[in-house]
Coordinates of C-alpha atoms in Angstrom, one line a residue:
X1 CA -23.0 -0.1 -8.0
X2 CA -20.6 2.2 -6.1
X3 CA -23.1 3.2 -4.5
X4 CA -24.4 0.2 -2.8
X5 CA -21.3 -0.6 -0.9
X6 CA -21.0 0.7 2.5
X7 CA -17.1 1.4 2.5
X8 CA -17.3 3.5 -0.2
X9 CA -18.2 6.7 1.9
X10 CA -15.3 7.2 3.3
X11 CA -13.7 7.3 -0.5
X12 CA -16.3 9.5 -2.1
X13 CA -13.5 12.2 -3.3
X14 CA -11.4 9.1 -4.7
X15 CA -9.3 10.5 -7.8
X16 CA -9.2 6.9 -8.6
X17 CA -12.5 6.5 -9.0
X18 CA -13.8 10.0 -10.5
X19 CA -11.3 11.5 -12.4
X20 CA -9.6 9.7 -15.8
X21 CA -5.8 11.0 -15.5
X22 CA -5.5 8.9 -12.5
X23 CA -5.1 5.4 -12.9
X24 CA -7.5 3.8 -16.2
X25 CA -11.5 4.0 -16.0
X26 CA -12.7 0.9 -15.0
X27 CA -9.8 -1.0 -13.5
X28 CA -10.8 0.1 -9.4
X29 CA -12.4 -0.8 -8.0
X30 CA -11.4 -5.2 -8.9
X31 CA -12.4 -8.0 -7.9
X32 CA -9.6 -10.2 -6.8
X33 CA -9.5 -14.3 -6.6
X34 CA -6.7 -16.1 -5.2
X35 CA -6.9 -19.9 -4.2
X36 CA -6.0 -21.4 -1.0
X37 CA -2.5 -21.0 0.0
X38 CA -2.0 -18.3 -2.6
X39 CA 0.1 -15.0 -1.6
X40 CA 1.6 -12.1 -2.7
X41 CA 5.3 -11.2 -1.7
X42 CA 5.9 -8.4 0.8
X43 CA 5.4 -4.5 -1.8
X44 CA 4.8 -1.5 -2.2
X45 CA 1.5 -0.1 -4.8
X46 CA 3.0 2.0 -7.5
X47 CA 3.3 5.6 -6.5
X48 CA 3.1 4.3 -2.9
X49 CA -0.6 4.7 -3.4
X50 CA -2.4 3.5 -0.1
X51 CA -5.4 0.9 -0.5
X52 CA -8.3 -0.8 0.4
X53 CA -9.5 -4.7 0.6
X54 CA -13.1 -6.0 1.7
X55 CA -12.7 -9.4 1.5
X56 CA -16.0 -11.3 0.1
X57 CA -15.4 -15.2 1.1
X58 CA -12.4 -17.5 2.1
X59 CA -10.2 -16.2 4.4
X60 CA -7.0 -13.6 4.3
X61 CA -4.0 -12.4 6.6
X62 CA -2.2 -9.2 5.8
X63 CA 1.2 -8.4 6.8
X64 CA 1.9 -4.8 6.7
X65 CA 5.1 -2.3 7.7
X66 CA 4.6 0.9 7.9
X67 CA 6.6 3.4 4.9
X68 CA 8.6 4.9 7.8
X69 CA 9.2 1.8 9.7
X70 CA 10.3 -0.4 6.5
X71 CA 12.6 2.9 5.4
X72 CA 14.4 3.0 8.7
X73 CA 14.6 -0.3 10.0
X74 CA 15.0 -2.5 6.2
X75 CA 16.8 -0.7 3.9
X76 CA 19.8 0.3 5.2
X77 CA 23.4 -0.9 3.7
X78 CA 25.2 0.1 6.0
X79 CA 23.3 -1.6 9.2
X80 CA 24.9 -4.0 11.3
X81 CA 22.4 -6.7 9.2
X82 CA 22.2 -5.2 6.1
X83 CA 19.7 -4.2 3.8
X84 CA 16.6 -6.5 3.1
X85 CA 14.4 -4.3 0.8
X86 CA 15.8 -1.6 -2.0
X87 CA 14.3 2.3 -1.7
X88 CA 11.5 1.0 -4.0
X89 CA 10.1 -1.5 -1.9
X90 CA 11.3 -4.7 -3.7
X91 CA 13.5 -7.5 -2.4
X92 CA 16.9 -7.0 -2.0
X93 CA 17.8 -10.1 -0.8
X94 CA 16.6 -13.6 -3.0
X95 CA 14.2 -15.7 -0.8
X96 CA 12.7 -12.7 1.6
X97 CA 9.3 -15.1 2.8
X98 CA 8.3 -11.9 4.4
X99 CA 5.1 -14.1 5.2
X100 CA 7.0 -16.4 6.9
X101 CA 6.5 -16.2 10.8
X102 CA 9.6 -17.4 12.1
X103 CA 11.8 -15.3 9.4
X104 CA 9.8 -12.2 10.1
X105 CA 10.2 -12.6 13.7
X106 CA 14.4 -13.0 13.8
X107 CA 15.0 -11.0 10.5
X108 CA 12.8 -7.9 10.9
X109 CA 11.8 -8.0 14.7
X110 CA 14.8 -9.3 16.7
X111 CA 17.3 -7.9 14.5
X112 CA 16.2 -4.9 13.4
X113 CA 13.1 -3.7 15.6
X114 CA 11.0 -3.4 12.9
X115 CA 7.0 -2.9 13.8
X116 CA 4.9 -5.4 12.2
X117 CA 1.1 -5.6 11.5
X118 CA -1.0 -8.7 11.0
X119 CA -4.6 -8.9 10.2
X120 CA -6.6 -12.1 9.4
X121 CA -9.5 -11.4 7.6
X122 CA -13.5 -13.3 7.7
X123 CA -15.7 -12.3 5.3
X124 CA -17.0 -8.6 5.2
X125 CA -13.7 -7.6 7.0
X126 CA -12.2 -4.2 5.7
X127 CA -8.7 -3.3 5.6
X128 CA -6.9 -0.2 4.7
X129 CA -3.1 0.1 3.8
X130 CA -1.7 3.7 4.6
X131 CA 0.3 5.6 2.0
X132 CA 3.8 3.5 0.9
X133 CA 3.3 1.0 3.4
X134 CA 5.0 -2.8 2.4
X135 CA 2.7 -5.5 2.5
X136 CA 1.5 -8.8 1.3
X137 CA -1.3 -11.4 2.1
X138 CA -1.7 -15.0 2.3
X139 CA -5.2 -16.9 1.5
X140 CA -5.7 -19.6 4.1
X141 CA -8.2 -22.6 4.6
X142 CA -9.3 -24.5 1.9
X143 CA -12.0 -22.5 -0.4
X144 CA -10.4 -19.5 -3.0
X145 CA -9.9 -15.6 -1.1
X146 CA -12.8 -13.2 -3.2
X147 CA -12.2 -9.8 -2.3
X148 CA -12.7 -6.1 -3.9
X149 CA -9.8 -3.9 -3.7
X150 CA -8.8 -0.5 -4.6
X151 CA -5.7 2.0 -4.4
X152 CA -6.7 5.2 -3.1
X153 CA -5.8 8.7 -3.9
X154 CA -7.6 11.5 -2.2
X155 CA -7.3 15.3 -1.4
X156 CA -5.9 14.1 2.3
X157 CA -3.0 11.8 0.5
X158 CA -1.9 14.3 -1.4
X159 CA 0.3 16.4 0.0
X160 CA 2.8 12.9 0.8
X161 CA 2.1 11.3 -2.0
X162 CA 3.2 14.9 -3.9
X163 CA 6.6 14.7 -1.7
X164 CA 7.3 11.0 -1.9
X165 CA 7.0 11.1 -5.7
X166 CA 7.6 14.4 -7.0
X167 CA 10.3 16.5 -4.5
X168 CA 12.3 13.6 -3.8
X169 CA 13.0 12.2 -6.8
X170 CA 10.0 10.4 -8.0
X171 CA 11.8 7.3 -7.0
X172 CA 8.4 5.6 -6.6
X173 CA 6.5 7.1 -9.4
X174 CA 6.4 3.8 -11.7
X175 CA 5.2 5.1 -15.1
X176 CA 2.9 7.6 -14.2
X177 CA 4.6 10.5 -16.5
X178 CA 1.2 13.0 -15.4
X179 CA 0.9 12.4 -12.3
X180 CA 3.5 15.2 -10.6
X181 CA 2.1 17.4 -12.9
X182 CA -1.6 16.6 -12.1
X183 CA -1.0 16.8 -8.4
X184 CA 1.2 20.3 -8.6
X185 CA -2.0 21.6 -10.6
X186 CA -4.2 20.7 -7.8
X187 CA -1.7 21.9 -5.5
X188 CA -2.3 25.3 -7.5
X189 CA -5.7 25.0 -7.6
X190 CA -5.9 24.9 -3.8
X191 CA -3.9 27.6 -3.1
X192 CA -0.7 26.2 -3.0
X193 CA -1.5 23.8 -0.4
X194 CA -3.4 20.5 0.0
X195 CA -5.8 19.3 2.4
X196 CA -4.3 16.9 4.8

């Protein structure tokens, strides 16, 4: 089946998708269905693991800050506005709409600077969501969002994802107790080094 979707080229050396001690056989790719005027609150993907969404029918917008942006600009304590989101991406403040226009626009634009992305999907509309970005997604109109999704992991994420989750901590490594040690084995197996 993998094979007859078009998208799936560029994610032929997915560890996600071909090899078991990354994530559980069978779960990516899924197929998603949210009704109208569902959403999901601004995140991050465990392990800050970047993603993909073709969206099928209905229609979808993503919002979407980028890991460094977000880090900088929404979880500091000690800014003049105060911290929105903790280290780990969630909520640090009750009621964040971070799909709200008008609060996204004074609370992360005006006051902070913060760079923010918005995409509204049709059908057969891709989009990809970089390594540790925060983002969430609202299904609009009236007829249910169908969409195929998948985190990614490939030899060109790597090398990040190895430093986000392994040298600084593993602050963002949610229950994944192998997966330091099955990227510092690839890092061996490479050399020492990964492909970015």
């Amino acid at each position: 089946l993998l094979d007859a979707v078009p998208w799936y080229v560029y994610f032929r050396d997915d560890y996600m998708l071909s090899d078991p001690e990354f994530g559980s056989p069978g779960v990516w790719p899924s197929l998603i269905v949210g009704p109208a005027g569902s959403s999901s609150a601004l995140h991050i993907d465990n392990s800050l693991l970047p993603f993909h969404l073709t969206l099928l029918s209905g229609r979808k917008t993503f919002r979407t800050v980028r890991l460094a942006d977000w880090r900088a600009r929404l979880t500091d304590d000690e800014a003049e506005w105060g911290s929105l989101y903790t280290e780990g991406g969630f909520a640090a403040v009750p009621g964040i709409d971070g799909l709200d226009d008008g609060y996204v626009e004074e609370e992360f634009i005006r006051k902070r600077g913060c760079h923010v992305f918005n995409a509204t999907l049709i059908p057969g509309d891709t989009v990809y969501v970089p390594t540790g970005a925060l983002h969430g997604a609202l299904n609009l109109g009236d007829a249910p969002a169908v969409a195929i999704t998948s985190n990614v992991f490939t030899p060109s994420h790597a090398g990040q994802l190895f430093d986000e989750n392994c040298v600084k901590g593993g602050r963002f490594s949610f229950g994944h107790d192998g997966f330091c040690r099955k990227l510092a084995k690839d890092k061996m197996r490479r050399g020492g080094g990964f492909r970015d």
